[in-house]
Structure formats: structure tokens, C-alpha cells
Amino acid sequence: MDTVTNKFNQLWDDFVSSFKGNLIAQARKQTLSFAFVKLIFSEACLSWTSEYSVNGRWLDNLVKENPAKGNLVKEILTQDMALKEIAVQGGSLDFLKYVAPVGAGAIGYGISKALHLATLGTACATLAPLLIAIPVTNGCLNSRKENATMRLIDGYVAQLSKYREAVVAALTAEA
């Protein structure tokens, strides 16, 4: 690969890392809707048109040095790049936040009654599983939600690979 392609690959990696980092940061604050993802993506894409960014200066220099390739690359990076919405897999299991602890408490109560425990024993056998199930259930649900969010983010980032390939093809094509 030539130096222009290598430089593009470095800039692209930074561009994708910045986009992914912004998605992760925003996902920690709120749920990522497609409209919000597109907004973050549009903001990231501005780096290719800004004369104050490394990406924008590189693209301007490419257009000046090789107008045919430069304009094709500019068109890919500023007009063609787009994201398609990714359907969120599975529904919310937030009801488990309440059902699992209550179910654990009910099982404890049932066991205490089967063993004919006194009132204190019944209370302990009911409350202990209930109180243990709350943080366990919350942890499992949070982990599941974080994994789903990362799969969503990775899906949006993966959509960008075809544009990288298109730019590399344009840069390596014979003029």
C-alpha cells in the first residue's frame, strides 16, 4: 500500500474509534435510539469536511493533489456514507426485577411451611432468598442490557467497513 492509503487507514481508524467511543459514552447516559445514533454519526462525519480537523485537511490535500481520486473519495466520505437502522433483538425483561425476588421469597416461604418452621424461621426463610435475589437479578439484567448495547454499537460500526473498502479501492485504483 502506498503512503496515501496508509494515512487514510490511520485516519479511518481514528474516525471509527471516535464514533464508537461517542456511542459508548452516550449509551451510558441514555438508551441509543436510531435518531440519536444518526446524530452522533453526522457529527463524526463532519471531521471529513472540516478544514480544522486532520481528516478534513487530508481530504482537501488529496483533492488538490489528485482531483479525480480526491473527489471520488470525498463523495464516498461526505455523501455516500450512511447507517441503516438495526432492529433491537429481544424485548425488555425488566419484569424479572420484581418477579424473580418475589418468586425466590415464595419458594423460601413454601420450604419453611413444609418444614413447619416457627414464625422467625419462616420470616428468615422467606426474606433471605428474596433479598439475595434482588442484586443477583439486577446484575444479570444490567449485564444483559450492556451486552445488547455493545452488540448494537458493534453493528453500526460494522456497517462502515464497506465505505473503508470503497475508499481504499478508489485510492489504489490506477488513474
One Martini backbone bead per residue (centre of mass of N, CA, C, O) as a GRO file, in nm:
protein
  175
    1MET     BB    1   0.100   0.034   0.017
    2ASP     BB    2   0.057   0.352   0.023
    3THR     BB    3   0.068   0.647   0.195
    4VAL     BB    4  -0.224   0.733   0.148
    5THR     BB    5  -0.355   0.472   0.250
    6ASN     BB    6  -0.225   0.466   0.528
    7LYS     BB    7  -0.336   0.737   0.622
    8PHE     BB    8  -0.630   0.665   0.594
    9ASN     BB    9  -0.632   0.426   0.791
   10GLN     BB   10  -0.563   0.599   1.036
   11LEU     BB   11  -0.802   0.795   1.016
   12TRP     BB   12  -1.022   0.582   1.022
   13ASP     BB   13  -0.963   0.461   1.297
   14ASP     BB   14  -1.018   0.727   1.447
   15PHE     BB   15  -1.306   0.768   1.350
   16VAL     BB   16  -1.425   0.502   1.461
   17SER     BB   17  -1.336   0.540   1.755
   18SER     BB   18  -1.492   0.800   1.803
   19PHE     BB   19  -1.773   0.696   1.736
   20LYS     BB   20  -1.777   0.461   1.939
   21GLY     BB   21  -1.717   0.630   2.191
   22ASN     BB   22  -1.972   0.807   2.172
   23LEU     BB   23  -2.173   0.578   2.193
   24ILE     BB   24  -2.085   0.470   2.468
   25ALA     BB   25  -2.121   0.732   2.628
   26GLN     BB   26  -2.428   0.766   2.561
   27ALA     BB   27  -2.525   0.482   2.664
   28ARG     BB   28  -2.471   0.558   2.968
   29LYS     BB   29  -2.704   0.787   2.967
   30GLN     BB   30  -2.870   0.643   2.726
   31THR     BB   31  -3.072   0.536   2.497
   32LEU     BB   32  -3.024   0.413   2.171
   33SER     BB   33  -3.130   0.570   1.911
   34PHE     BB   34  -3.128   0.614   1.579
   35ALA     BB   35  -3.133   0.922   1.580
   36PHE     BB   36  -2.885   0.946   1.771
   37VAL     BB   37  -2.684   0.792   1.597
   38LYS     BB   38  -2.702   0.983   1.352
   39LEU     BB   39  -2.601   1.231   1.501
   40ILE     BB   40  -2.323   1.119   1.578
   41PHE     BB   41  -2.240   1.053   1.287
   42SER     BB   42  -2.258   1.337   1.168
   43GLU     BB   43  -2.046   1.455   1.355
   44ALA     BB   44  -1.814   1.268   1.263
   45CYS     BB   45  -1.828   1.344   0.952
   46LEU     BB   46  -1.725   1.643   0.980
   47SER     BB   47  -1.416   1.572   0.976
   48TRP     BB   48  -1.409   1.557   0.647
   49THR     BB   49  -1.489   1.889   0.614
   50SER     BB   50  -1.285   2.006   0.806
   51GLU     BB   51  -1.014   2.232   0.819
   52TYR     BB   52  -0.954   2.163   1.145
   53SER     BB   53  -0.899   1.874   1.061
   54VAL     BB   54  -0.721   1.609   0.968
   55ASN     BB   55  -0.921   1.486   0.771
   56GLY     BB   56  -0.986   1.743   0.608
   57ARG     BB   57  -0.696   1.808   0.518
   58TRP     BB   58  -0.642   1.544   0.371
   59LEU     BB   59  -0.876   1.569   0.166
   60ASP     BB   60  -0.791   1.839   0.041
   61ASN     BB   61  -0.511   1.741  -0.057
   62LEU     BB   62  -0.617   1.517  -0.240
   63VAL     BB   63  -0.779   1.701  -0.430
   64LYS     BB   64  -0.531   1.870  -0.521
   65GLU     BB   65  -0.340   1.629  -0.619
   66ASN     BB   66  -0.614   1.435  -0.696
   67PRO     BB   67  -0.912   1.503  -0.817
   68ALA     BB   68  -1.039   1.233  -0.891
   69LYS     BB   69  -0.990   1.078  -0.626
   70GLY     BB   70  -1.071   1.296  -0.426
   71ASN     BB   71  -1.372   1.324  -0.516
   72LEU     BB   72  -1.448   1.030  -0.469
   73VAL     BB   73  -1.377   1.020  -0.169
   74LYS     BB   74  -1.554   1.258  -0.085
   75GLU     BB   75  -1.822   1.130  -0.169
   76ILE     BB   76  -1.810   0.888   0.017
   77LEU     BB   77  -1.762   1.053   0.297
   78THR     BB   78  -2.012   1.283   0.248
   79GLN     BB   79  -2.260   1.114   0.087
   80ASP     BB   80  -2.269   0.789   0.116
   81MET     BB   81  -2.259   0.774   0.407
   82ALA     BB   82  -2.452   0.530   0.596
   83LEU     BB   83  -2.711   0.423   0.810
   84LYS     BB   84  -2.872   0.140   0.936
   85GLU     BB   85  -3.110   0.010   1.101
   86ILE     BB   86  -3.120  -0.171   1.405
   87ALA     BB   87  -3.267  -0.425   1.541
   88VAL     BB   88  -3.384  -0.497   1.841
   89GLN     BB   89  -3.324  -0.759   2.045
   90GLY     BB   90  -3.556  -0.826   2.218
   91GLY     BB   91  -3.695  -0.775   2.511
   92SER     BB   92  -3.792  -0.671   2.804
   93LEU     BB   93  -3.689  -0.790   3.151
   94ASP     BB   94  -3.790  -0.607   3.399
   95PHE     BB   95  -3.993  -0.796   3.547
   96LEU     BB   96  -3.766  -0.969   3.690
   97LYS     BB   97  -3.703  -0.767   3.918
   98TYR     BB   98  -3.973  -0.881   4.069
   99VAL     BB   99  -4.025  -1.186   4.024
  100ALA     BB  100  -3.771  -1.328   4.133
  101PRO     BB  101  -3.780  -1.239   4.433
  102VAL     BB  102  -4.067  -1.335   4.488
  103GLY     BB  103  -4.016  -1.629   4.410
  104ALA     BB  104  -3.794  -1.681   4.618
  105GLY     BB  105  -3.971  -1.615   4.863
  106ALA     BB  106  -4.189  -1.830   4.806
  107ILE     BB  107  -4.007  -2.073   4.828
  108GLY     BB  108  -3.912  -2.019   5.116
  109TYR     BB  109  -4.193  -2.034   5.237
  110GLY     BB  110  -4.260  -2.321   5.147
  111ILE     BB  111  -4.029  -2.458   5.297
  112SER     BB  112  -4.101  -2.357   5.582
  113LYS     BB  113  -4.381  -2.499   5.587
  114ALA     BB  114  -4.278  -2.791   5.534
  115LEU     BB  115  -4.090  -2.765   5.807
  116HIS     BB  116  -4.238  -2.616   6.039
  117LEU     BB  117  -4.169  -2.330   6.105
  118ALA     BB  118  -4.138  -2.070   6.266
  119THR     BB  119  -4.180  -1.742   6.232
  120LEU     BB  120  -3.880  -1.671   6.213
  121GLY     BB  121  -3.807  -1.890   6.005
  122THR     BB  122  -4.004  -1.795   5.786
  123ALA     BB  123  -3.893  -1.512   5.752
  124CYS     BB  124  -3.605  -1.594   5.675
  125ALA     BB  125  -3.683  -1.792   5.437
  126THR     BB  126  -3.812  -1.552   5.276
  127LEU     BB  127  -3.606  -1.302   5.282
  128ALA     BB  128  -3.333  -1.411   5.192
  129PRO     BB  129  -3.394  -1.482   4.891
  130LEU     BB  130  -3.509  -1.210   4.819
  131LEU     BB  131  -3.248  -1.037   4.886
  132ILE     BB  132  -3.058  -1.199   4.697
  133ALA     BB  133  -3.219  -1.166   4.420
  134ILE     BB  134  -3.196  -0.868   4.359
  135PRO     BB  135  -2.888  -0.829   4.278
  136VAL     BB  136  -2.877  -1.064   4.081
  137THR     BB  137  -3.091  -0.966   3.883
  138ASN     BB  138  -2.973  -0.686   3.825
  139GLY     BB  139  -2.702  -0.789   3.714
  140CYS     BB  140  -2.814  -0.956   3.480
  141LEU     BB  141  -2.972  -0.727   3.339
  142ASN     BB  142  -2.733  -0.532   3.299
  143SER     BB  143  -2.557  -0.724   3.134
  144ARG     BB  144  -2.759  -0.768   2.905
  145LYS     BB  145  -2.782  -0.471   2.823
  146GLU     BB  146  -2.481  -0.420   2.759
  147ASN     BB  147  -2.455  -0.638   2.540
  148ALA     BB  148  -2.672  -0.521   2.351
  149THR     BB  149  -2.536  -0.246   2.311
  150MET     BB  150  -2.268  -0.353   2.191
  151ARG     BB  151  -2.398  -0.495   1.949
  152LEU     BB  152  -2.518  -0.239   1.830
  153ILE     BB  153  -2.258  -0.079   1.795
  154ASP     BB  154  -2.107  -0.292   1.624
  155GLY     BB  155  -2.313  -0.282   1.394
  156TYR     BB  156  -2.264   0.012   1.309
  157VAL     BB  157  -1.957  -0.012   1.262
  158ALA     BB  158  -1.970  -0.243   1.045
  159GLN     BB  159  -2.107  -0.065   0.820
  160LEU     BB  160  -1.830   0.098   0.750
  161SER     BB  161  -1.642  -0.101   0.589
  162LYS     BB  162  -1.741  -0.044   0.293
  163TYR     BB  163  -1.621   0.245   0.285
  164ARG     BB  164  -1.332   0.177   0.323
  165GLU     BB  165  -1.307  -0.008   0.077
  166ALA     BB  166  -1.386   0.211  -0.130
  167VAL     BB  167  -1.152   0.402  -0.073
  168VAL     BB  168  -0.920   0.208  -0.119
  169ALA     BB  169  -0.997   0.148  -0.410
  170ALA     BB  170  -0.970   0.442  -0.509
  171LEU     BB  171  -0.667   0.478  -0.422
  172THR     BB  172  -0.557   0.208  -0.588
  173ALA     BB  173  -0.641   0.306  -0.844
  174GLU     BB  174  -0.596   0.368  -1.162
  175ALA     BB  175  -0.576   0.678  -1.343
   0.00000   0.00000   0.00000
